[in-house]
XYZ file of N, CA and C in Angstrom:
330
model
N -25.793 -32.166 19.076
C -25.759 -30.788 18.351
C -24.524 -30.919 17.360
N -24.760 -30.503 16.214
C -23.696 -30.411 15.186
C -22.850 -29.224 15.309
N -21.646 -29.392 15.057
C -20.705 -28.275 15.113
C -20.302 -27.914 13.691
N -19.948 -26.680 13.495
C -19.419 -26.294 12.178
C -17.945 -26.736 12.148
N -17.503 -27.169 10.998
C -16.063 -27.515 10.887
C -15.296 -26.182 11.003
N -14.162 -26.335 11.744
C -13.227 -25.188 11.776
C -12.558 -24.888 10.404
N -12.518 -23.651 10.124
C -11.843 -23.242 8.871
C -10.662 -22.419 9.243
N -9.616 -22.625 8.402
C -8.351 -21.867 8.721
C -8.524 -20.543 8.099
N -7.988 -19.508 8.827
C -8.007 -18.085 8.215
C -7.037 -18.078 7.091
N -7.424 -17.544 6.053
C -6.527 -17.449 4.823
C -5.617 -16.321 5.076
N -4.369 -16.575 4.868
C -3.371 -15.509 4.990
C -3.470 -14.491 3.867
N -3.194 -13.244 4.068
C -3.211 -12.323 2.972
C -2.133 -12.788 1.895
N -2.542 -12.482 0.744
C -1.734 -12.830 -0.465
C -0.369 -12.185 -0.588
N -0.133 -11.089 0.237
C 1.139 -10.413 0.180
C 1.257 -9.720 1.538
N 2.549 -9.335 1.795
C 2.799 -8.579 2.989
C 2.507 -7.165 2.845
N 2.947 -6.343 3.796
C 2.680 -4.945 3.749
C 3.740 -4.413 2.817
N 3.272 -3.555 1.719
C 4.240 -2.999 0.709
C 5.202 -2.070 1.449
N 6.376 -2.175 0.906
C 7.449 -1.214 1.314
C 8.071 -0.325 0.245
N 7.867 -0.733 -1.046
C 8.271 0.046 -2.193
C 7.433 -0.092 -3.387
N 7.287 0.924 -4.150
C 6.525 0.907 -5.429
C 7.403 1.426 -6.371
N 7.526 0.747 -7.562
C 8.280 1.244 -8.751
C 7.274 1.481 -9.850
N 7.278 2.748 -10.427
C 6.330 3.110 -11.343
C 7.008 3.549 -12.556
N 6.524 3.086 -13.730
C 7.205 3.412 -15.059
C 6.213 4.035 -16.001
N 6.750 4.810 -16.911
C 5.737 5.215 -17.939
C 5.920 4.231 -19.152
N 4.825 4.064 -19.810
C 4.766 3.136 -20.942
C 4.172 3.895 -22.165
N 4.148 3.162 -23.290
C 3.523 3.841 -24.429
C 2.069 3.856 -24.340
N 1.430 2.814 -23.760
C -0.063 2.735 -23.680
C -0.508 2.440 -22.245
N 0.344 2.496 -21.250
C 0.010 2.159 -19.920
C 0.997 2.646 -18.883
N 0.655 2.455 -17.666
C 1.578 2.873 -16.522
C 1.761 1.599 -15.744
N 2.874 0.834 -16.172
C 3.234 -0.416 -15.389
C 3.775 -0.095 -14.028
N 3.572 -0.918 -13.028
C 4.270 -0.665 -11.718
C 4.502 -2.019 -11.098
N 5.364 -2.034 -10.084
C 5.808 -3.221 -9.320
C 5.822 -2.741 -7.799
N 5.332 -3.626 -7.002
C 5.550 -3.233 -5.588
C 6.268 -4.485 -4.835
N 7.030 -4.133 -3.838
C 7.748 -5.078 -3.121
C 7.095 -5.031 -1.710
N 6.927 -6.090 -1.050
C 6.327 -6.273 0.158
C 7.372 -6.775 1.210
N 6.928 -6.613 2.478
C 7.755 -7.043 3.634
C 8.264 -8.542 3.563
N 7.365 -9.389 3.077
C 7.705 -10.889 3.080
C 8.439 -11.219 1.760
N 9.126 -10.362 1.110
C 9.808 -10.624 -0.029
C 8.795 -10.999 -1.192
N 7.541 -10.782 -1.047
C 6.612 -10.961 -2.104
C 6.375 -9.660 -2.657
N 5.269 -9.630 -3.370
C 4.876 -8.337 -4.022
C 3.982 -8.565 -5.165
N 3.939 -7.728 -6.116
C 3.051 -7.861 -7.276
C 3.441 -6.873 -8.301
N 2.667 -6.916 -9.452
C 2.817 -5.901 -10.410
C 1.431 -5.746 -11.194
N 1.430 -4.752 -11.942
C 0.178 -4.539 -12.710
C 0.303 -3.220 -13.477
N -0.759 -2.599 -13.912
C -0.894 -1.449 -14.662
C -1.801 -0.529 -13.990
N -1.517 0.679 -13.898
C -2.405 1.714 -13.234
C -3.535 1.871 -14.123
N -4.866 1.778 -13.620
C -5.968 1.919 -14.521
C -6.266 3.340 -14.857
N -5.313 3.991 -15.516
C -5.463 5.296 -16.151
C -4.938 5.280 -17.565
N -5.449 6.205 -18.436
C -4.909 6.220 -19.809
C -3.544 6.653 -19.795
N -2.691 6.339 -20.761
C -1.293 6.784 -20.900
C -1.151 8.216 -20.912
N -2.128 8.978 -21.383
C -1.939 10.450 -21.459
C -2.535 11.111 -20.107
N -2.685 10.383 -19.055
C -3.110 10.901 -17.815
C -2.169 11.869 -17.229
N -2.672 12.803 -16.389
C -1.681 13.792 -15.885
C -0.780 13.047 -14.921
N 0.457 13.532 -14.955
C 1.562 12.871 -14.300
C 1.287 12.900 -12.783
N 0.536 13.894 -12.344
C 0.271 13.971 -10.823
C -0.653 12.852 -10.273
N -1.582 12.539 -11.287
C -2.618 11.568 -10.985
C -2.217 10.178 -10.864
N -1.178 9.744 -11.625
C -0.632 8.267 -11.738
C -0.199 7.825 -10.298
N 0.754 8.494 -9.711
C 1.117 7.867 -8.401
C 0.120 7.885 -7.370
N -0.762 8.893 -7.371
C -1.908 8.948 -6.491
C -2.730 7.669 -6.568
N -3.041 7.397 -7.982
C -4.047 6.356 -8.148
C -3.441 5.002 -7.693
N -2.216 4.747 -7.997
C -1.610 3.363 -7.598
C -1.441 3.308 -5.994
N -1.098 4.462 -5.477
C -0.952 4.349 -4.005
C -2.333 4.243 -3.311
N -3.287 4.830 -3.822
C -4.653 4.621 -3.245
C -5.182 3.201 -3.194
N -4.830 2.466 -4.351
C -5.171 1.124 -4.398
C -4.391 0.299 -3.419
N -3.067 0.407 -3.354
C -2.231 -0.214 -2.438
C -2.659 0.057 -0.920
N -2.835 1.306 -0.591
C -3.207 1.747 0.730
C -4.582 1.077 1.139
N -5.516 0.970 0.222
C -6.774 0.330 0.564
C -6.669 -1.048 0.799
N -5.833 -1.718 -0.066
C -5.620 -3.244 0.029
C -4.873 -3.533 1.370
N -3.864 -2.730 1.774
C -3.202 -2.897 2.938
C -4.071 -2.715 4.176
N -4.882 -1.763 4.103
C -5.755 -1.256 5.217
C -6.717 -2.566 5.356
N -7.250 -3.194 4.249
C -8.302 -4.196 4.308
C -7.656 -5.574 4.794
N -6.506 -5.916 4.215
C -5.846 -7.172 4.471
C -5.057 -7.230 5.828
N -4.487 -6.062 6.151
C -3.523 -6.020 7.381
C -3.982 -5.107 8.431
N -5.032 -4.241 8.230
C -5.432 -3.419 9.230
C -4.426 -2.223 9.448
N -3.501 -1.892 8.632
C -2.467 -1.043 8.709
C -2.587 0.177 7.735
N -2.326 1.414 8.225
C -2.380 2.549 7.408
C -0.840 2.723 6.812
N -0.767 3.164 5.644
C 0.471 3.343 5.090
C 0.624 4.742 4.427
N 1.849 5.287 4.226
C 2.079 6.602 3.538
C 3.185 6.362 2.509
N 3.343 7.223 1.604
C 4.399 7.149 0.521
C 5.111 8.378 0.399
N 6.393 8.307 0.083
C 7.267 9.447 -0.417
C 7.774 9.090 -1.717
N 7.482 9.825 -2.783
C 7.903 9.567 -4.111
C 9.245 10.261 -4.441
N 10.036 9.629 -5.206
C 11.243 10.273 -5.777
C 11.518 9.660 -7.106
N 12.287 10.486 -7.930
C 12.485 10.113 -9.399
C 13.668 9.210 -9.570
N 13.475 8.115 -10.297
C 14.689 7.352 -10.541
C 15.353 7.706 -11.928
N 14.516 7.940 -12.931
C 14.967 8.430 -14.140
C 13.853 9.372 -14.654
N 14.000 10.099 -15.822
C 12.952 10.987 -16.271
C 11.584 10.323 -16.395
N 11.611 8.890 -16.674
C 10.319 8.295 -16.890
C 9.988 7.116 -15.958
N 10.589 7.185 -14.737
C 10.285 6.228 -13.665
C 10.528 6.772 -12.243
N 9.682 6.267 -11.309
C 9.681 6.828 -9.991
C 9.699 5.749 -9.007
N 10.090 5.992 -7.833
C 10.053 4.882 -6.753
C 9.372 5.587 -5.576
N 8.529 4.843 -5.013
C 7.811 5.349 -3.798
C 8.219 4.466 -2.620
N 8.803 5.230 -1.631
C 9.179 4.489 -0.391
C 8.009 4.555 0.579
N 7.516 3.432 1.051
C 6.310 3.175 1.867
C 6.765 3.170 3.360
N 5.952 3.763 4.181
C 6.172 3.571 5.659
C 4.850 3.445 6.307
N 4.732 2.730 7.399
C 3.565 2.596 8.168
C 3.254 3.841 8.924
N 1.960 4.243 9.015
C 1.584 5.385 9.689
C 1.065 4.958 10.998
N 1.565 5.500 12.126
C 1.100 5.159 13.427
C 0.151 6.392 13.917
N -0.930 6.025 14.311
C -1.890 6.930 14.876
C -1.999 6.696 16.245
N -1.727 7.683 17.052
C -2.038 7.516 18.514
C -3.348 8.049 18.814
N -4.014 7.220 19.534
C -5.450 7.668 19.933
C -5.261 8.637 21.087
N -6.112 9.754 21.052
C -6.125 10.710 22.123
C -6.647 10.191 23.340
N -6.171 10.589 24.538
C -6.576 10.020 25.749
C -8.097 10.479 25.881
N -8.871 9.560 26.533
C -10.276 10.015 26.801
C -10.361 11.170 27.759
N -11.413 11.920 27.606
C -11.544 13.088 28.499
C -11.548 12.812 29.935
N -10.698 13.619 30.662
C -10.638 13.294 32.104
C -9.665 12.306 32.493
N -8.954 11.712 31.529
C -7.832 10.585 31.824
C -6.641 11.442 32.352
N -5.972 10.774 33.231
C -4.819 11.336 33.831
C -3.611 10.903 32.954
N -2.828 11.702 32.463
C -1.681 11.383 31.692
C -0.734 10.563 32.530
N 0.025 9.667 31.826
C 1.056 8.918 32.577
C 2.328 9.725 32.646
N 2.923 9.733 33.777
C 4.324 10.466 34.005
C 5.290 9.356 33.952
N 6.327 9.640 33.023
C 7.230 8.540 32.770
C 8.579 8.848 33.249
């Protein structure tokens, strides 16, 4: 009987994001993110330069949150603050969700 060759699992290309830096540009919204493993990445938010200011951080965070969920199985949240009038930093944290106890389960006493 023939066996399939073992394949190594490919590691995610970056760690869990911990910070996003978002800038305004003349024709785009450039960003950089820093991940736990000292890696990260950069790019441009896929919105026009005249997009509403409220939509831009939401758009970039949605992409990073989806990628983090897909690659690492982790939910994240962000808190934005202003660096300068035309740049922002988003501090990312992991979101822990506690599953409710099944019906009829006896709570643990600690």
